[in-house]
Amino acid sequence: MKREQLYSGKAKTIYKTDDPDTLIAEFRNSLTAFNGEKKGEMELKGYYNAQISKKMFEMLEAGGIKTHFVSMLSDIDMLVRKVEIINIEVIVRNIAAGSITKKYPIKEGSVFKSPVLVFDFKSDEYGDPMLNDDIAVALGVATREELATLRKLALRINELLVPYLDGKGILLPDFKLEFGRKDGEIILADEISCDTCRFWDKETGKSMDKDVFRFDKGDISKAYEEVARRIVPEIFK
Ligand code: TMP
Ligand code: ASP
């Protein structure tokens, strides 16, 4: 049962439950980009992202990755295990897109020979600056052992996601993960959705993710719905 609100982020609100070990993540329709500078709303966004995330978590669990997902309590309310969030955005890149093509001489669309992993410090105040291991340790956000575990988990998740999405006609240029500590272990938390991944249609190369909103690339509702149709076709029956 939903108790008091614990925290409201840019796209999800977190509530306590009667059980101290679980929380409810409510997926909202609000959209933000560029550290909250650009704001919007999309009907059904919370629904599509919640359902897509649920499917991704189940698929990863089946592949041996521990996640915070417990069950869905409604279309948009996800029961999750309470974790201590690690303040690192773990970004995995397979094809160059977005910020890496602005910061470095790397052309959009170039395929990396092996995945490129980036750790960003999760901090709105500081604009999510990139970390290296020494800075992360100095900041106290994670230990060296934890950083190595994050790297291993993120690469394994990538190995599971890429073929899964390819089977649905979707390329995965990059995505962002967040992890948390639970009972001495590191488990996958947050969400995996159109807000946190770049999804490109395999045939046309068209964006089917938040880039449509970020860069006014077209109809965001259609883009998210198309991803939902491919990943969770059962919700359209
Ligand atoms: P970037 O190219 O803007 O650095 O984004 C890399 C990936 O991380 C992309 O899939 C979008 C995702 N992302 C988030 O989920 N949250 C963020 O705050 C940012 C900046 C990126
Ligand atoms: N900067 C994030 C993004 O573009 C969202 C935000 O911080 O508002 O994904």
mmCIF file of C-alpha atoms and ligand atoms in Angstrom:
data_model
loop_
_atom_site.group_PDB
_atom_site.id
_atom_site.type_symbol
_atom_site.label_atom_id
_atom_site.label_comp_id
_atom_site.label_asym_id
_atom_site.label_seq_id
_atom_site.Cartn_x
_atom_site.Cartn_y
_atom_site.Cartn_z
ATOM 1 C CA MET A 1 0.000 0.000 0.000
ATOM 2 C CA LYS A 2 1.244 3.494 -0.976
ATOM 3 C CA ARG A 3 2.342 5.486 2.067
ATOM 4 C CA GLU A 4 4.052 8.861 2.245
ATOM 5 C CA GLN A 5 6.033 10.274 -0.625
ATOM 6 C CA LEU A 6 9.743 9.809 -0.122
ATOM 7 C CA TYR A 7 11.150 11.571 -3.147
ATOM 8 C CA SER A 8 10.018 13.008 -6.456
ATOM 9 C CA GLY A 9 12.480 12.928 -9.334
ATOM 10 C CA LYS A 10 12.150 14.210 -12.876
ATOM 11 C CA ALA A 11 10.095 11.279 -14.153
ATOM 12 C CA LYS A 12 9.246 9.078 -11.169
ATOM 13 C CA THR A 13 7.868 9.593 -7.675
ATOM 14 C CA ILE A 14 8.953 7.217 -4.939
ATOM 15 C CA TYR A 15 6.628 6.234 -2.092
ATOM 16 C CA LYS A 16 7.124 4.272 1.078
ATOM 17 C CA THR A 17 5.091 1.128 1.675
ATOM 18 C CA ASP A 18 4.162 -0.718 4.872
ATOM 19 C CA ASP A 19 7.244 -2.866 4.328
ATOM 20 C CA PRO A 20 10.560 -1.073 5.081
ATOM 21 C CA ASP A 21 12.308 -3.207 2.445
ATOM 22 C CA THR A 22 10.142 -2.145 -0.478
ATOM 23 C CA LEU A 23 9.169 1.110 -2.167
ATOM 24 C CA ILE A 24 6.759 2.055 -4.921
ATOM 25 C CA ALA A 25 8.083 3.811 -8.015
ATOM 26 C CA GLU A 26 5.326 5.672 -9.829
ATOM 27 C CA PHE A 27 6.171 6.424 -13.463
ATOM 28 C CA ARG A 28 4.870 9.879 -14.371
ATOM 29 C CA ASN A 29 4.061 11.558 -17.697
ATOM 30 C CA SER A 30 6.483 14.445 -17.167
ATOM 31 C CA LEU A 31 9.399 14.829 -19.540
ATOM 32 C CA THR A 32 12.555 16.813 -18.927
ATOM 33 C CA ALA A 33 15.798 17.250 -20.794
ATOM 34 C CA PHE A 34 19.083 19.107 -20.384
ATOM 35 C CA ASN A 35 19.053 18.958 -16.617
ATOM 36 C CA GLY A 36 15.459 20.105 -16.365
ATOM 37 C CA GLU A 37 15.842 23.118 -18.694
ATOM 38 C CA LYS A 38 13.332 21.735 -21.174
ATOM 39 C CA LYS A 39 10.051 20.448 -19.808
ATOM 40 C CA GLY A 40 7.065 18.663 -21.276
ATOM 41 C CA GLU A 41 4.329 16.121 -20.736
ATOM 42 C CA MET A 42 3.259 13.117 -22.705
ATOM 43 C CA GLU A 43 0.060 11.218 -22.143
ATOM 44 C CA LEU A 44 0.755 7.519 -21.460
ATOM 45 C CA LYS A 45 4.501 8.112 -21.112
ATOM 46 C CA GLY A 46 4.519 6.785 -17.556
ATOM 47 C CA TYR A 47 2.534 3.763 -18.677
ATOM 48 C CA TYR A 48 4.782 2.884 -21.613
ATOM 49 C CA ASN A 49 8.002 3.425 -19.661
ATOM 50 C CA ALA A 50 6.750 1.392 -16.690
ATOM 51 C CA GLN A 51 5.710 -1.507 -18.906
ATOM 52 C CA ILE A 52 8.913 -1.406 -20.970
ATOM 53 C CA SER A 53 11.039 -1.286 -17.786
ATOM 54 C CA LYS A 54 9.147 -4.198 -16.260
ATOM 55 C CA LYS A 55 9.810 -6.301 -19.364
ATOM 56 C CA MET A 56 13.497 -5.348 -19.424
ATOM 57 C CA PHE A 57 13.936 -6.185 -15.725
ATOM 58 C CA GLU A 58 12.253 -9.577 -16.204
ATOM 59 C CA MET A 59 14.413 -10.343 -19.217
ATOM 60 C CA LEU A 60 17.591 -9.365 -17.333
ATOM 61 C CA GLU A 61 16.579 -11.371 -14.244
ATOM 62 C CA ALA A 62 16.121 -14.387 -16.525
ATOM 63 C CA GLY A 63 19.666 -13.715 -17.736
ATOM 64 C CA GLY A 64 21.056 -13.781 -14.186
ATOM 65 C CA ILE A 65 21.104 -10.053 -13.359
ATOM 66 C CA LYS A 66 19.668 -9.059 -9.999
ATOM 67 C CA THR A 67 17.330 -6.063 -10.162
ATOM 68 C CA HIS A 68 15.154 -4.081 -7.761
ATOM 69 C CA PHE A 69 11.975 -5.097 -9.613
ATOM 70 C CA VAL A 70 9.395 -6.969 -7.538
ATOM 71 C CA SER A 71 6.034 -6.614 -9.300
ATOM 72 C CA MET A 72 3.612 -4.176 -10.900
ATOM 73 C CA LEU A 73 0.897 -2.847 -8.579
ATOM 74 C CA SER A 74 -0.877 -0.944 -11.359
ATOM 75 C CA ASP A 75 -0.162 0.204 -14.920
ATOM 76 C CA ILE A 76 2.326 2.781 -13.643
ATOM 77 C CA ASP A 77 3.203 1.690 -10.079
ATOM 78 C CA MET A 78 6.190 -0.596 -9.721
ATOM 79 C CA LEU A 79 6.976 -2.295 -6.428
ATOM 80 C CA VAL A 80 10.754 -2.294 -6.002
ATOM 81 C CA ARG A 81 13.271 -3.413 -3.410
ATOM 82 C CA LYS A 82 14.640 -0.516 -1.399
ATOM 83 C CA VAL A 83 18.306 -0.003 -2.167
ATOM 84 C CA GLU A 84 20.933 2.552 -1.284
ATOM 85 C CA ILE A 85 21.382 4.274 -4.648
ATOM 86 C CA ILE A 86 24.957 4.668 -5.879
ATOM 87 C CA ASN A 87 25.281 8.208 -7.243
ATOM 88 C CA ILE A 88 26.766 7.187 -10.553
ATOM 89 C CA GLU A 89 25.094 7.169 -13.956
ATOM 90 C CA VAL A 90 26.598 4.192 -15.716
ATOM 91 C CA ILE A 91 26.434 4.821 -19.457
ATOM 92 C CA VAL A 92 27.163 2.127 -22.017
ATOM 93 C CA ARG A 93 27.765 3.174 -25.610
ATOM 94 C CA ASN A 94 27.696 0.860 -28.629
ATOM 95 C CA ILE A 95 27.186 3.429 -31.404
ATOM 96 C CA ALA A 96 28.277 7.056 -31.086
ATOM 97 C CA ALA A 97 25.444 9.503 -30.425
ATOM 98 C CA GLY A 98 24.664 12.415 -28.150
ATOM 99 C CA SER A 99 27.209 14.035 -25.870
ATOM 100 C CA ILE A 100 30.190 11.899 -26.892
ATOM 101 C CA THR A 101 29.911 13.274 -30.443
ATOM 102 C CA LYS A 102 29.984 16.833 -29.075
ATOM 103 C CA LYS A 103 32.842 16.406 -26.616
ATOM 104 C CA TYR A 104 35.192 14.324 -28.760
ATOM 105 C CA PRO A 105 35.988 14.018 -32.468
ATOM 106 C CA ILE A 106 33.722 10.991 -32.918
ATOM 107 C CA LYS A 107 31.100 10.971 -35.689
ATOM 108 C CA GLU A 108 27.489 10.154 -34.867
ATOM 109 C CA GLY A 109 26.698 6.639 -36.009
ATOM 110 C CA SER A 110 30.230 5.246 -35.735
ATOM 111 C CA VAL A 111 30.113 1.786 -34.256
ATOM 112 C CA PHE A 112 32.507 1.170 -31.361
ATOM 113 C CA LYS A 113 34.614 -1.998 -31.699
ATOM 114 C CA SER A 114 33.874 -2.723 -28.069
ATOM 115 C CA PRO A 115 31.368 -1.001 -25.793
ATOM 116 C CA VAL A 116 32.466 2.317 -24.289
ATOM 117 C CA LEU A 117 31.622 2.686 -20.631
ATOM 118 C CA VAL A 118 31.305 6.079 -18.975
ATOM 119 C CA PHE A 119 30.671 6.844 -15.317
ATOM 120 C CA ASP A 120 29.011 10.203 -14.626
ATOM 121 C CA PHE A 121 28.579 11.694 -11.164
ATOM 122 C CA LYS A 122 24.815 11.870 -10.549
ATOM 123 C CA SER A 123 24.454 15.476 -9.440
ATOM 124 C CA ASP A 124 22.042 18.055 -10.868
ATOM 125 C CA GLU A 125 23.975 20.749 -9.031
ATOM 126 C CA TYR A 126 27.233 19.932 -10.818
ATOM 127 C CA GLY A 127 25.657 18.919 -14.154
ATOM 128 C CA ASP A 128 26.573 15.204 -13.972
ATOM 129 C CA PRO A 129 30.328 15.557 -14.660
ATOM 130 C CA MET A 130 32.245 12.546 -15.909
ATOM 131 C CA LEU A 131 34.161 10.575 -13.284
ATOM 132 C CA ASN A 132 37.246 8.473 -13.381
ATOM 133 C CA ASP A 133 37.938 5.836 -10.744
ATOM 134 C CA ASP A 134 40.163 8.122 -8.642
ATOM 135 C CA ILE A 135 37.571 10.927 -8.554
ATOM 136 C CA ALA A 136 34.756 8.497 -7.731
ATOM 137 C CA VAL A 137 36.776 7.080 -4.840
ATOM 138 C CA ALA A 138 37.845 10.547 -3.645
ATOM 139 C CA LEU A 139 34.204 11.678 -3.686
ATOM 140 C CA GLY A 140 33.279 8.562 -1.742
ATOM 141 C CA VAL A 141 30.533 7.559 -4.199
ATOM 142 C CA ALA A 142 31.914 4.039 -4.637
ATOM 143 C CA THR A 143 34.897 1.885 -3.803
ATOM 144 C CA ARG A 144 37.284 0.527 -6.431
ATOM 145 C CA GLU A 145 35.767 -2.924 -6.001
ATOM 146 C CA GLU A 146 32.288 -1.501 -6.527
ATOM 147 C CA LEU A 147 33.406 0.355 -9.648
ATOM 148 C CA ALA A 148 34.777 -2.888 -11.060
ATOM 149 C CA THR A 149 31.474 -4.622 -10.254
ATOM 150 C CA LEU A 150 29.482 -1.822 -11.919
ATOM 151 C CA ARG A 151 31.586 -2.191 -15.012
ATOM 152 C CA LYS A 152 31.129 -5.947 -15.164
ATOM 153 C CA LEU A 153 27.378 -5.751 -14.565
ATOM 154 C CA ALA A 154 26.861 -2.981 -17.128
ATOM 155 C CA LEU A 155 28.741 -4.899 -19.814
ATOM 156 C CA ARG A 156 26.793 -8.081 -19.068
ATOM 157 C CA ILE A 157 23.500 -6.153 -19.215
ATOM 158 C CA ASN A 158 24.588 -4.733 -22.572
ATOM 159 C CA GLU A 159 25.300 -8.261 -23.835
ATOM 160 C CA LEU A 160 21.754 -9.258 -22.900
ATOM 161 C CA LEU A 161 19.996 -6.116 -24.156
ATOM 162 C CA VAL A 162 21.604 -5.790 -27.596
ATOM 163 C CA PRO A 163 20.441 -9.149 -29.056
ATOM 164 C CA TYR A 164 17.078 -8.922 -27.281
ATOM 165 C CA LEU A 165 16.340 -5.536 -28.857
ATOM 166 C CA ASP A 166 17.832 -6.528 -32.204
ATOM 167 C CA GLY A 167 15.192 -9.251 -32.362
ATOM 168 C CA LYS A 168 12.593 -6.505 -32.125
ATOM 169 C CA GLY A 169 14.168 -4.407 -34.871
ATOM 170 C CA ILE A 170 15.745 -1.950 -32.449
ATOM 171 C CA LEU A 171 19.376 -0.794 -32.308
ATOM 172 C CA LEU A 172 20.762 0.276 -28.923
ATOM 173 C CA PRO A 173 23.324 3.078 -29.469
ATOM 174 C CA ASP A 174 23.580 3.781 -25.742
ATOM 175 C CA PHE A 175 21.782 3.688 -22.411
ATOM 176 C CA LYS A 176 22.100 4.759 -18.790
ATOM 177 C CA LEU A 177 21.887 2.502 -15.752
ATOM 178 C CA GLU A 178 21.714 3.149 -12.027
ATOM 179 C CA PHE A 179 22.598 0.650 -9.361
ATOM 180 C CA GLY A 180 22.038 0.346 -5.640
ATOM 181 C CA ARG A 181 23.436 -1.496 -2.653
ATOM 182 C CA LYS A 182 21.224 -4.115 -1.031
ATOM 183 C CA ASP A 183 22.343 -6.608 1.622
ATOM 184 C CA GLY A 184 26.004 -6.310 0.626
ATOM 185 C CA GLU A 185 25.269 -6.769 -3.056
ATOM 186 C CA ILE A 186 24.981 -4.383 -5.990
ATOM 187 C CA ILE A 187 21.719 -4.684 -7.880
ATOM 188 C CA LEU A 188 20.236 -2.888 -10.873
ATOM 189 C CA ALA A 189 17.784 -0.124 -9.945
ATOM 190 C CA ASP A 190 15.984 2.837 -11.573
ATOM 191 C CA GLU A 191 14.450 2.075 -14.994
ATOM 192 C CA ILE A 192 15.308 0.971 -18.513
ATOM 193 C CA SER A 193 13.008 2.819 -20.871
ATOM 194 C CA CYS A 194 12.661 5.289 -23.741
ATOM 195 C CA ASP A 195 13.798 7.992 -21.295
ATOM 196 C CA THR A 196 17.087 6.311 -20.417
ATOM 197 C CA CYS A 197 18.118 4.568 -23.647
ATOM 198 C CA ARG A 198 18.707 5.589 -27.226
ATOM 199 C CA PHE A 199 16.637 3.302 -29.423
ATOM 200 C CA TRP A 200 17.020 3.516 -33.214
ATOM 201 C CA ASP A 201 14.807 1.721 -35.668
ATOM 202 C CA LYS A 202 17.006 -0.930 -37.292
ATOM 203 C CA GLU A 203 15.609 -0.288 -40.791
ATOM 204 C CA THR A 204 15.344 3.500 -40.885
ATOM 205 C CA GLY A 205 17.769 4.605 -38.139
ATOM 206 C CA LYS A 206 15.044 6.853 -36.745
ATOM 207 C CA SER A 207 15.070 7.784 -33.032
ATOM 208 C CA MET A 208 12.394 6.117 -30.904
ATOM 209 C CA ASP A 209 13.375 7.583 -27.533
ATOM 210 C CA LYS A 210 13.710 10.830 -25.585
ATOM 211 C CA ASP A 211 15.907 12.341 -28.320
ATOM 212 C CA VAL A 212 12.609 12.946 -30.174
ATOM 213 C CA PHE A 213 11.702 15.325 -27.338
ATOM 214 C CA ARG A 214 15.226 16.654 -26.691
ATOM 215 C CA PHE A 215 15.846 17.624 -30.312
ATOM 216 C CA ASP A 216 12.261 18.078 -31.598
ATOM 217 C CA LYS A 217 12.614 15.166 -33.983
ATOM 218 C CA GLY A 218 8.904 14.477 -34.434
ATOM 219 C CA ASP A 219 5.979 12.866 -32.625
ATOM 220 C CA ILE A 220 7.174 11.615 -29.250
ATOM 221 C CA SER A 221 3.945 9.735 -28.483
ATOM 222 C CA LYS A 222 4.258 7.737 -31.695
ATOM 223 C CA ALA A 223 7.910 6.962 -30.968
ATOM 224 C CA TYR A 224 7.316 5.655 -27.428
ATOM 225 C CA GLU A 225 4.195 3.762 -28.505
ATOM 226 C CA GLU A 226 6.131 2.041 -31.274
ATOM 227 C CA VAL A 227 8.787 0.850 -28.814
ATOM 228 C CA ALA A 228 6.042 -0.377 -26.467
ATOM 229 C CA ARG A 229 4.343 -2.212 -29.375
ATOM 230 C CA ARG A 230 7.581 -4.070 -30.077
ATOM 231 C CA ILE A 231 8.661 -4.798 -26.491
ATOM 232 C CA VAL A 232 5.313 -5.282 -24.740
ATOM 233 C CA PRO A 233 2.871 -6.161 -27.553
ATOM 234 C CA GLU A 234 0.604 -7.841 -24.987
ATOM 235 C CA ILE A 235 -0.549 -4.488 -23.562
ATOM 236 C CA PHE A 236 -2.133 -3.575 -26.910
ATOM 237 C CA LYS A 237 -4.373 -6.661 -27.118
HETATM 238 P P1 TMP B 1 24.287 11.615 -23.512
HETATM 239 O O1 TMP B 1 24.679 11.300 -24.925
HETATM 240 O O2 TMP B 1 23.410 12.824 -23.408
HETATM 241 O O3 TMP B 1 25.465 11.655 -22.604
HETATM 242 O O4 TMP B 1 23.375 10.403 -23.014
HETATM 243 C C1 TMP B 1 23.847 9.077 -22.986
HETATM 244 C C2 TMP B 1 22.722 8.137 -22.618
HETATM 245 O O5 TMP B 1 22.306 8.325 -21.282
HETATM 246 C C3 TMP B 1 21.460 8.290 -23.456
HETATM 247 O O6 TMP B 1 20.939 6.994 -23.712
HETATM 248 C C4 TMP B 1 20.515 9.056 -22.596
HETATM 249 C C5 TMP B 1 20.918 8.674 -21.214
HETATM 250 N N1 TMP B 1 20.794 9.765 -20.261
HETATM 251 C C6 TMP B 1 19.952 9.644 -19.171
HETATM 252 O O7 TMP B 1 19.278 8.627 -19.008
HETATM 253 N N2 TMP B 1 19.900 10.668 -18.261
HETATM 254 C C7 TMP B 1 20.624 11.803 -18.392
HETATM 255 O O8 TMP B 1 20.526 12.696 -17.541
HETATM 256 C C8 TMP B 1 21.500 11.915 -19.537
HETATM 257 C C9 TMP B 1 22.319 13.149 -19.725
HETATM 258 C C10 TMP B 1 21.554 10.883 -20.422
HETATM 259 N N1 ASP B 2 19.351 15.701 -18.775
HETATM 260 C C1 ASP B 2 18.463 14.580 -18.786
HETATM 261 C C2 ASP B 2 18.263 14.067 -20.164
HETATM 262 O O1 ASP B 2 18.360 14.813 -21.138
HETATM 263 C C3 ASP B 2 17.126 14.850 -18.169
HETATM 264 C C4 ASP B 2 17.141 15.978 -17.223
HETATM 265 O O2 ASP B 2 18.093 16.027 -16.467
HETATM 266 O O3 ASP B 2 16.211 16.788 -17.226
HETATM 267 O O4 ASP B 2 18.015 12.884 -20.290
#
